PDB file of C-alpha atoms in Angstrom:
ATOM      1  CA  LEU A  43      17.107 -22.012-110.160  1.00 76.00           C
ATOM      2  CA  PHE A  44      16.160 -25.099-111.092  1.00 80.00           C
ATOM      3  CA  ARG A  45      19.802 -25.804-112.425  1.00 86.00           C
ATOM      4  CA  SER A  46      21.520 -24.759-109.151  1.00 89.00           C
ATOM      5  CA  LEU A  47      18.977 -26.496-107.316  1.00 90.00           C
ATOM      6  CA  GLY A  48      19.656 -29.947-109.325  1.00 90.00           C
ATOM      7  CA  GLY A  49      23.363 -29.187-109.423  1.00 93.00           C
ATOM      8  CA  PHE A  50      23.536 -28.882-105.161  1.00 94.00           C
ATOM      9  CA  ALA A  51      21.233 -31.833-104.612  1.00 95.00           C
ATOM     10  CA  LEU A  52      24.160 -33.649-106.960  1.00 96.00           C
ATOM     11  CA  ALA A  53      26.551 -32.976-105.283  1.00 96.00           C
ATOM     12  CA  THR A  54      25.045 -34.562-102.775  1.00 95.00           C
ATOM     13  CA  ALA A  55      24.558 -37.545-103.777  1.00 96.00           C
ATOM     14  CA  LEU A  56      27.572 -37.728-104.745  1.00 97.00           C
ATOM     15  CA  VAL A  57      29.452 -37.055-101.195  1.00 96.00           C
ATOM     16  CA  LEU A  58      26.787 -40.427-100.243  1.00 95.00           C
ATOM     17  CA  GLY A  59      27.961 -42.287-103.307  1.00 96.00           C
ATOM     18  CA  TRP A  60      31.402 -42.182-102.062  1.00 97.00           C
ATOM     19  CA  ALA A  61      30.644 -42.755 -98.516  1.00 96.00           C
ATOM     20  CA  LEU A  62      28.668 -45.624 -99.356  1.00 95.00           C
ATOM     21  CA  HIS A  63      31.880 -46.963-101.978  1.00 95.00           C
ATOM     22  CA  THR A  64      33.955 -46.370 -98.895  1.00 95.00           C
ATOM     23  CA  ALA A  65      32.011 -46.887 -95.747  1.00 95.00           C
ATOM     24  CA  TRP A  66      29.442 -49.903 -96.951  1.00 95.00           C
ATOM     25  CA  TRP A  67      31.175 -51.751-100.371  1.00 96.00           C
ATOM     26  CA  PRO A  68      34.135 -52.984 -98.430  1.00 95.00           C
ATOM     27  CA  VAL A  69      32.617 -54.527 -96.047  1.00 96.00           C
ATOM     28  CA  LEU A  70      29.762 -56.242 -97.940  1.00 95.00           C
ATOM     29  CA  ASP A  71      32.607 -57.936-100.348  1.00 95.00           C
ATOM     30  CA  ARG A  72      34.235 -59.328 -96.853  1.00 95.00           C
ATOM     31  CA  ALA A  73      30.585 -60.679 -96.187  1.00 94.00           C
ATOM     32  CA  ILE A  74      29.699 -62.110 -99.235  1.00 94.00           C
ATOM     33  CA  ARG A  75      33.255 -63.770 -98.898  1.00 93.00           C
ATOM     34  CA  GLU A  76      32.225 -65.849 -95.908  1.00 93.00           C
ATOM     35  CA  PHE A  77      28.848 -67.694 -97.581  1.00 93.00           C
ATOM     36  CA  PRO A  78      28.753 -70.864 -97.839  1.00 92.00           C
ATOM     37  CA  GLU A  79      30.075 -72.867-100.439  1.00 90.00           C
ATOM     38  CA  GLN A  80      26.963 -74.795-101.352  1.00 88.00           C
ATOM     39  CA  GLY A  81      23.289 -74.658 -99.592  1.00 85.00           C
ATOM     40  CA  ALA A  82      22.677 -70.986 -99.411  1.00 89.00           C
ATOM     41  CA  ALA A  83      19.927 -69.364-100.945  1.00 91.00           C
ATOM     42  CA  LEU A  84      16.837 -67.098-100.747  1.00 90.00           C
ATOM     43  CA  SER A  85      13.390 -68.838-102.566  1.00 88.00           C
ATOM     44  CA  ARG A  86       9.893 -68.017-101.651  1.00 86.00           C
ATOM     45  CA  GLY A  87      10.663 -65.813 -98.720  1.00 88.00           C
ATOM     46  CA  HIS A  88      12.604 -67.989 -96.925  1.00 91.00           C
ATOM     47  CA  LEU A  89      16.738 -68.028 -96.271  1.00 91.00           C
ATOM     48  CA  ALA A  90      17.656 -71.440 -96.254  1.00 91.00           C
ATOM     49  CA  TRP A  91      21.392 -71.512 -95.231  1.00 91.00           C
ATOM     50  CA  PRO A  92      23.306 -74.629 -94.582  1.00 90.00           C
ATOM     51  CA  GLU A  93      24.875 -74.090 -91.053  1.00 87.00           C
ATOM     52  CA  SER A  94      23.071 -73.836 -87.672  1.00 84.00           C
ATOM     53  CA  THR A  95      25.545 -71.062 -85.575  1.00 87.00           C
ATOM     54  CA  ALA A  96      24.581 -67.491 -85.680  1.00 88.00           C
ATOM     55  CA  ARG A  97      27.736 -65.425 -86.674  1.00 90.00           C
ATOM     56  CA  LEU A  98      29.654 -61.620 -87.360  1.00 91.00           C
ATOM     57  CA  LEU A  99      30.408 -62.392 -91.276  1.00 93.00           C
ATOM     58  CA  ALA A 100      31.944 -58.920 -91.292  1.00 94.00           C
ATOM     59  CA  ASP A 101      32.443 -55.635 -89.350  1.00 92.00           C
ATOM     60  CA  SER A 102      32.943 -51.979 -89.462  1.00 93.00           C
ATOM     61  CA  PRO A 103      32.535 -49.206 -86.976  1.00 92.00           C
ATOM     62  CA  HIS A 104      30.787 -48.053 -90.107  1.00 94.00           C
ATOM     63  CA  LEU A 105      28.861 -51.407 -90.621  1.00 95.00           C
ATOM     64  CA  GLY A 106      28.110 -55.090 -89.877  1.00 94.00           C
ATOM     65  CA  VAL A 107      27.011 -58.029 -90.899  1.00 94.00           C
ATOM     66  CA  ALA A 108      25.708 -61.277 -89.462  1.00 93.00           C
ATOM     67  CA  VAL A 109      24.200 -64.766 -89.929  1.00 92.00           C
ATOM     68  CA  ARG A 110      21.709 -66.055 -87.303  1.00 90.00           C
ATOM     69  CA  PRO A 111      19.869 -68.951 -89.307  1.00 86.00           C
ATOM     70  CA  GLU A 112      17.776 -69.671 -86.685  1.00 80.00           C
ATOM     71  CA  ASP A 113      16.842 -66.568 -84.952  1.00 68.00           C
ATOM     72  CA  ARG A 114      16.751 -67.711 -82.163  1.00 70.00           C
ATOM     73  CA  GLU A 115      20.996 -66.762 -80.701  1.00 69.00           C
ATOM     74  CA  ILE A 116      21.477 -63.387 -80.264  1.00 73.00           C
ATOM     75  CA  LEU A 117      24.061 -61.763 -81.518  1.00 76.00           C
ATOM     76  CA  GLY A 118      25.720 -58.125 -80.026  1.00 74.00           C
ATOM     77  CA  ARG A 119      26.072 -54.720 -82.203  1.00 78.00           C
ATOM     78  CA  THR A 120      29.379 -53.795 -82.663  1.00 81.00           C
ATOM     79  CA  ALA A 121      28.685 -51.493 -86.110  1.00 89.00           C
ATOM     80  CA  ASP A 122      26.557 -48.360 -85.930  1.00 91.00           C
ATOM     81  CA  LEU A 123      23.799 -50.323 -88.337  1.00 92.00           C
ATOM     82  CA  GLN A 124      24.255 -54.225 -88.373  1.00 93.00           C
ATOM     83  CA  PHE A 125      22.278 -56.417 -91.241  1.00 94.00           C
ATOM     84  CA  GLU A 126      20.615 -59.973 -89.725  1.00 92.00           C
ATOM     85  CA  LEU A 127      19.997 -61.928 -92.076  1.00 92.00           C
ATOM     86  CA  LEU A 128      16.884 -64.282 -90.491  1.00 92.00           C
ATOM     87  CA  PRO A 129      15.138 -67.152 -92.186  1.00 91.00           C
ATOM     88  CA  GLU A 130      11.756 -64.868 -92.357  1.00 91.00           C
ATOM     89  CA  THR A 131      13.628 -61.450 -92.462  1.00 92.00           C
ATOM     90  CA  LEU A 132      16.610 -59.020 -93.088  1.00 93.00           C
ATOM     91  CA  ARG A 133      16.905 -57.085 -89.535  1.00 91.00           C
ATOM     92  CA  LEU A 134      18.386 -53.321 -89.647  1.00 93.00           C
ATOM     93  CA  GLY A 135      19.602 -53.350 -86.211  1.00 89.00           C
ATOM     94  CA  GLY A 136      20.660 -49.463 -84.882  1.00 85.00           C
ATOM     95  CA  ILE A 137      21.601 -47.052 -82.336  1.00 80.00           C
ATOM     96  CA  ALA A 138      17.588 -46.286 -82.398  1.00 78.00           C
ATOM     97  CA  GLY A 139      16.719 -49.868 -82.201  1.00 81.00           C
ATOM     98  CA  PHE A 140      15.933 -51.627 -85.452  1.00 87.00           C
ATOM     99  CA  VAL A 141      13.147 -52.552 -88.681  1.00 92.00           C
ATOM    100  CA  GLU A 142      13.106 -56.219 -89.680  1.00 91.00           C
ATOM    101  CA  LEU A 143      11.716 -56.196 -93.839  1.00 92.00           C
ATOM    102  CA  PRO A 144      10.155 -59.653 -95.038  1.00 93.00           C
ATOM    103  CA  TRP A 145      12.105 -61.971 -97.980  1.00 92.00           C
ATOM    104  CA  PRO A 146      10.469 -60.982-101.495  1.00 90.00           C
ATOM    105  CA  PRO A 147       8.781 -63.875-101.988  1.00 89.00           C
ATOM    106  CA  SER A 148       8.807 -63.879-105.433  1.00 87.00           C
ATOM    107  CA  VAL A 149      13.156 -64.105-105.666  1.00 84.00           C
ATOM    108  CA  ASN A 150      14.533 -67.135-106.354  1.00 87.00           C
ATOM    109  CA  LEU A 151      18.402 -66.159-105.679  1.00 88.00           C
ATOM    110  CA  PRO A 152      20.645 -69.193-104.540  1.00 89.00           C
ATOM    111  CA  LEU A 153      23.233 -67.452-102.257  1.00 90.00           C
ATOM    112  CA  GLY A 154      25.937 -69.848-102.711  1.00 89.00           C
ATOM    113  CA  ARG A 155      29.944 -67.919-102.423  1.00 91.00           C
ATOM    114  CA  LEU A 156      30.333 -68.367-106.354  1.00 92.00           C
ATOM    115  CA  GLU A 157      26.788 -67.529-107.077  1.00 91.00           C
ATOM    116  CA  ALA A 158      26.379 -64.536-104.642  1.00 92.00           C
ATOM    117  CA  ARG A 159      30.019 -62.726-105.117  1.00 93.00           C
ATOM    118  CA  ALA A 160      29.085 -62.987-108.838  1.00 92.00           C
ATOM    119  CA  ALA A 161      25.475 -61.268-108.375  1.00 90.00           C
ATOM    120  CA  TRP A 162      27.110 -58.768-106.568  1.00 93.00           C
ATOM    121  CA  GLU A 163      29.780 -58.226-109.063  1.00 93.00           C
ATOM    122  CA  ALA A 164      27.546 -57.523-111.386  1.00 92.00           C
ATOM    123  CA  TRP A 165      24.863 -55.230-109.364  1.00 92.00           C
ATOM    124  CA  ARG A 166      27.634 -53.086-106.884  1.00 92.00           C
ATOM    125  CA  ARG A 167      27.760 -50.707-109.670  1.00 94.00           C
ATOM    126  CA  PRO A 168      24.305 -50.162-110.571  1.00 95.00           C
ATOM    127  CA  VAL A 169      23.059 -49.939-107.530  1.00 95.00           C
ATOM    128  CA  LEU A 170      25.653 -47.438-106.702  1.00 96.00           C
ATOM    129  CA  GLY A 171      24.552 -45.395-109.786  1.00 96.00           C
ATOM    130  CA  ALA A 172      20.792 -46.115-108.662  1.00 96.00           C
ATOM    131  CA  ALA A 173      21.301 -44.980-105.891  1.00 96.00           C
ATOM    132  CA  ILE A 174      23.239 -41.746-107.024  1.00 96.00           C
ATOM    133  CA  VAL A 175      20.280 -40.838-109.195  1.00 97.00           C
ATOM    134  CA  THR A 176      17.867 -41.581-106.396  1.00 97.00           C
ATOM    135  CA  THR A 177      19.572 -39.138-103.764  1.00 96.00           C
ATOM    136  CA  THR A 178      19.781 -36.793-106.268  1.00 96.00           C
ATOM    137  CA  ALA A 179      15.742 -36.446-106.851  1.00 96.00           C
ATOM    138  CA  LEU A 180      14.865 -37.189-102.914  1.00 95.00           C
ATOM    139  CA  MET A 181      17.294 -33.680-102.064  1.00 94.00           C
ATOM    140  CA  ALA A 182      15.520 -31.360-104.192  1.00 94.00           C
ATOM    141  CA  GLY A 183      12.082 -33.131-103.665  1.00 94.00           C
ATOM    142  CA  LEU A 184      13.057 -32.134-100.443  1.00 92.00           C
ATOM    143  CA  TRP A 185      14.421 -28.613-100.359  1.00 91.00           C
ATOM    144  CA  GLY A 186      12.201 -27.418-103.141  1.00 91.00           C
ATOM    145  CA  ALA A 187       8.739 -28.777-100.609  1.00 93.00           C
ATOM    146  CA  TRP A 188      10.685 -27.631 -97.525  1.00 91.00           C
ATOM    147  CA  ALA A 189      10.636 -24.134 -99.325  1.00 90.00           C
ATOM    148  CA  LEU A 190       7.382 -24.028-100.707  1.00 92.00           C
ATOM    149  CA  ALA A 191       6.306 -24.700 -97.080  1.00 92.00           C
ATOM    150  CA  LEU A 192       7.605 -21.695 -96.087  1.00 89.00           C
ATOM    151  CA  ALA A 193       6.621 -19.781 -98.983  1.00 90.00           C
ATOM    152  CA  VAL A 194       3.884 -18.057 -97.018  1.00 90.00           C
ATOM    153  CA  PRO A 195       5.249 -18.148 -93.577  1.00 90.00           C
ATOM    154  CA  VAL A 196       8.025 -16.250 -95.536  1.00 91.00           C
ATOM    155  CA  ARG A 197       5.368 -13.450 -96.841  1.00 89.00           C
ATOM    156  CA  MET A 198       4.000 -13.195 -94.094  1.00 91.00           C
ATOM    157  CA  ALA A 199       7.114 -12.197 -92.244  1.00 89.00           C
ATOM    158  CA  ALA A 200       7.651 -10.464 -94.830  1.00 89.00           C
ATOM    159  CA  LEU A 201       4.823  -7.695 -94.939  1.00 89.00           C
ATOM    160  CA  VAL A 202       4.650  -6.997 -91.287  1.00 89.00           C
ATOM    161  CA  LEU A 203       8.628  -5.889 -91.728  1.00 87.00           C
ATOM    162  CA  GLY A 204       7.307  -4.019 -94.750  1.00 87.00           C
ATOM    163  CA  ARG A 205       9.543  -6.031 -96.999  1.00 87.00           C
ATOM    164  CA  ARG A 206       8.718  -6.618-100.872  1.00 88.00           C
ATOM    165  CA  ILE A 207       9.182 -10.503-102.043  1.00 89.00           C
ATOM    166  CA  THR A 208       6.401 -12.574-103.588  1.00 89.00           C
ATOM    167  CA  LEU A 209       5.239 -15.360-103.111  1.00 89.00           C
ATOM    168  CA  GLY A 210       7.636 -16.908-105.631  1.00 90.00           C
ATOM    169  CA  GLY A 211      10.073 -14.959-104.476  1.00 89.00           C
ATOM    170  CA  GLY A 212       9.734 -16.489-100.881  1.00 89.00           C
ATOM    171  CA  TRP A 213      10.054 -19.691-102.749  1.00 92.00           C
ATOM    172  CA  ARG A 214      13.259 -19.290-104.469  1.00 92.00           C
ATOM    173  CA  LEU A 215      14.849 -17.459-100.775  1.00 92.00           C
ATOM    174  CA  GLY A 216      13.922 -20.410 -99.492  1.00 91.00           C
ATOM    175  CA  VAL A 217      15.826 -22.974-101.789  1.00 92.00           C
ATOM    176  CA  ALA A 218      19.108 -20.904-102.171  1.00 92.00           C
ATOM    177  CA  ALA A 219      18.845 -21.112 -98.228  1.00 92.00           C
ATOM    178  CA  CYS A 220      19.050 -24.249 -98.518  1.00 91.00           C
ATOM    179  CA  MET A 221      21.704 -24.405-101.307  1.00 92.00           C
ATOM    180  CA  GLY A 222      23.255 -22.551 -98.969  1.00 91.00           C
ATOM    181  CA  ALA A 223      23.347 -25.471 -96.265  1.00 92.00           C
ATOM    182  CA  SER A 224      23.923 -28.360 -98.097  1.00 93.00           C
ATOM    183  CA  PRO A 225      27.854 -27.964 -97.702  1.00 94.00           C
ATOM    184  CA  VAL A 226      27.664 -28.323 -93.697  1.00 93.00           C
ATOM    185  CA  LEU A 227      25.683 -31.478 -94.973  1.00 92.00           C
ATOM    186  CA  ASN A 228      28.156 -32.677 -96.904  1.00 95.00           C
ATOM    187  CA  LEU A 229      30.883 -31.701 -94.076  1.00 95.00           C
ATOM    188  CA  GLY A 230      28.942 -33.794 -91.673  1.00 94.00           C
ATOM    189  CA  LEU A 231      29.240 -37.414 -93.965  1.00 94.00           C
ATOM    190  CA  VAL A 232      32.574 -36.782 -94.768  1.00 96.00           C
ATOM    191  CA  GLY A 233      33.839 -35.960 -91.716  1.00 95.00           C
ATOM    192  CA  TYR A 234      30.919 -39.301 -90.128  1.00 94.00           C
ATOM    193  CA  VAL A 235      33.126 -41.571 -92.566  1.00 95.00           C
ATOM    194  CA  MET A 236      36.744 -40.403 -92.135  1.00 94.00           C
ATOM    195  CA  ARG A 237      35.367 -41.124 -88.018  1.00 92.00           C
ATOM    196  CA  TRP A 238      35.672 -37.460 -86.832  1.00 93.00           C
ATOM    197  CA  ILE A 239      32.755 -37.328 -85.585  1.00 92.00           C
ATOM    198  CA  PRO A 240      30.061 -40.080 -84.468  1.00 90.00           C
ATOM    199  CA  TRP A 241      27.017 -41.189 -85.666  1.00 88.00           C
ATOM    200  CA  PRO A 242      24.688 -38.938 -82.923  1.00 87.00           C
ATOM    201  CA  ALA A 243      26.568 -35.544 -84.170  1.00 91.00           C
ATOM    202  CA  LEU A 244      26.171 -36.916 -88.387  1.00 90.00           C
ATOM    203  CA  ALA A 245      22.301 -36.812 -86.710  1.00 89.00           C
ATOM    204  CA  ALA A 246      22.456 -33.812 -84.997  1.00 92.00           C
ATOM    205  CA  VAL A 247      24.206 -32.107 -88.466  1.00 92.00           C
ATOM    206  CA  VAL A 248      21.459 -33.436 -90.292  1.00 88.00           C
ATOM    207  CA  ALA A 249      18.695 -31.098 -88.782  1.00 88.00           C
ATOM    208  CA  GLY A 250      22.138 -28.054 -87.781  1.00 89.00           C
ATOM    209  CA  HIS A 251      21.811 -27.499 -91.505  1.00 88.00           C
ATOM    210  CA  LEU A 252      18.048 -27.026 -91.866  1.00 86.00           C
ATOM    211  CA  LEU A 253      18.732 -24.669 -89.417  1.00 90.00           C
ATOM    212  CA  ILE A 254      21.832 -23.154 -90.854  1.00 92.00           C
ATOM    213  CA  ALA A 255      18.681 -23.053 -93.818  1.00 91.00           C
ATOM    214  CA  GLY A 256      16.583 -21.047 -91.524  1.00 89.00           C
ATOM    215  CA  LEU A 257      18.851 -18.524 -90.751  1.00 92.00           C
ATOM    216  CA  GLN A 258      19.822 -17.336 -93.774  1.00 91.00           C
ATOM    217  CA  LEU A 259      16.368 -17.252 -95.117  1.00 90.00           C
ATOM    218  CA  CYS A 260      15.816 -14.992 -92.636  1.00 89.00           C
ATOM    219  CA  TRP A 261      19.046 -13.238 -93.404  1.00 92.00           C
ATOM    220  CA  GLY A 262      18.060 -12.725 -96.609  1.00 90.00           C
ATOM    221  CA  LEU A 263      15.065 -11.997 -96.052  1.00 88.00           C
ATOM    222  CA  ALA A 264      15.963  -9.059 -93.636  1.00 88.00           C
ATOM    223  CA  ASN A 265      17.924  -7.536 -96.462  1.00 87.00           C
ATOM    224  CA  ARG A 266      15.491  -7.294 -99.201  1.00 86.00           C
ATOM    225  CA  PRO A 267      14.266  -4.196-100.150  1.00 87.00           C
ATOM    226  CA  ARG A 268      11.746  -2.232 -98.340  1.00 86.00           C
ATOM    227  CA  SER A 269       7.810  -1.973 -99.936  1.00 74.00           C
ATOM    228  CA  HIS A 270       7.562   1.362-100.421  1.00 65.00           C
ATOM    229  CA  SER A 271       9.866   4.412-100.201  1.00 48.00           C
ATOM    230  CA  ALA A 272       9.816   7.590 -98.584  1.00 41.00           C
ATOM    231  CA  THR A 273       8.496  10.408-100.680  1.00 44.00           C
ATOM    232  CA  PRO A 274       9.379  14.145 -99.934  1.00 46.00           C
ATOM    233  CA  SER A 275       5.156  15.644 -99.088  1.00 46.00           C
ATOM    234  CA  ASP A 276       4.663  18.277-101.702  1.00 48.00           C
ATOM    235  CA  ASN A 277       4.890  21.748 -98.942  1.00 51.00           C
ATOM    236  CA  PRO A 278       4.059  24.756-101.357  1.00 49.00           C
ATOM    237  CA  PHE A 279       6.137  26.762 -98.828  1.00 51.00           C
ATOM    238  CA  GLN A 280       8.811  25.209 -98.470  1.00 51.00           C
ATOM    239  CA  PRO A 281      11.468  25.441-101.261  1.00 52.00           C
ATOM    240  CA  GLY A 282      12.853  23.274-103.521  1.00 48.00           C
ATOM    241  CA  THR A 283       9.939  20.850-103.270  1.00 47.00           C
ATOM    242  CA  GLN A 284       7.002  20.349-106.276  1.00 49.00           C
ATOM    243  CA  GLY A 285       4.901  22.464-105.226  1.00 46.00           C
ATOM    244  CA  SER A 286       6.591  25.281-104.718  1.00 46.00           C
ATOM    245  CA  ALA A 287       6.933  28.551-107.555  1.00 47.00           C
ATOM    246  CA  PRO A 288       9.885  29.193-108.944  1.00 49.00           C
ATOM    247  CA  ARG A 289      11.491  32.550-108.004  1.00 51.00           C
ATOM    248  CA  LYS A 290      12.398  35.070-111.160  1.00 51.00           C
ATOM    249  CA  SER A 291      15.541  37.308-110.234  1.00 49.00           C
ATOM    250  CA  ARG A 292      14.759  41.488-110.513  1.00 54.00           C
ATOM    251  CA  ALA A 293      17.277  43.572-110.663  1.00 53.00           C
ATOM    252  CA  ASN A 294      17.026  46.459-107.593  1.00 52.00           C
ATOM    253  CA  PRO A 295      16.756  49.890-109.705  1.00 48.00           C
ATOM    254  CA  PHE A 296      17.400  51.495-105.855  1.00 44.00           C
ATOM    255  CA  GLY A 297      20.734  49.992-105.885  1.00 42.00           C
TER     256      GLY A 297
END
């Protein structure tokens, strides 16, 4: 079961890696080509940028990259997710709002066009591999935790329904339900990258795959064998039962 769980989690992580490579990496390539030749650097938690005008470096329907050197001018957002390079923070803006991440104070990184492109070319594959490994562990952990949280309710429901299942069996049933629902999540991610569905629909697919897993869990529980099988009562007056004595065949002397 653990191998199967890891395999399904790896399949989801590979789909996510393909999505990053297809939807995000080309945008980041174009954005780095728009970096200035000299003067841009990240030093002691501060972004130095030689230009003073905010502008959009690259964008697509999925991702946009912009720079705001003075954090004054507000740029519109056309992508589902937009990275904005601010003097003190990296802002991630989307439909649900934005979050700002401070630049690490211990990093000293020149961001000239040649330096940034060389660094990106050196790290793009390791970053993608780390994302796949992290997603594999994260999905396996989330599915396992979800099944573990439902093990006791599944056991209680089995007692009410008269079905035979242990706590370990309930956990295994929950894990199997998550693995059965994972193709829905993968198809939703593929549909979003291919622009078949919008961002809100992808969020609905992420929540819906848990609902499908719950339905599969209920179906599996309903098809479990009963906890006890009915046995016929020992009736000494009913022929064929265990308590009835076998009859002896006797010949009829008057026949």
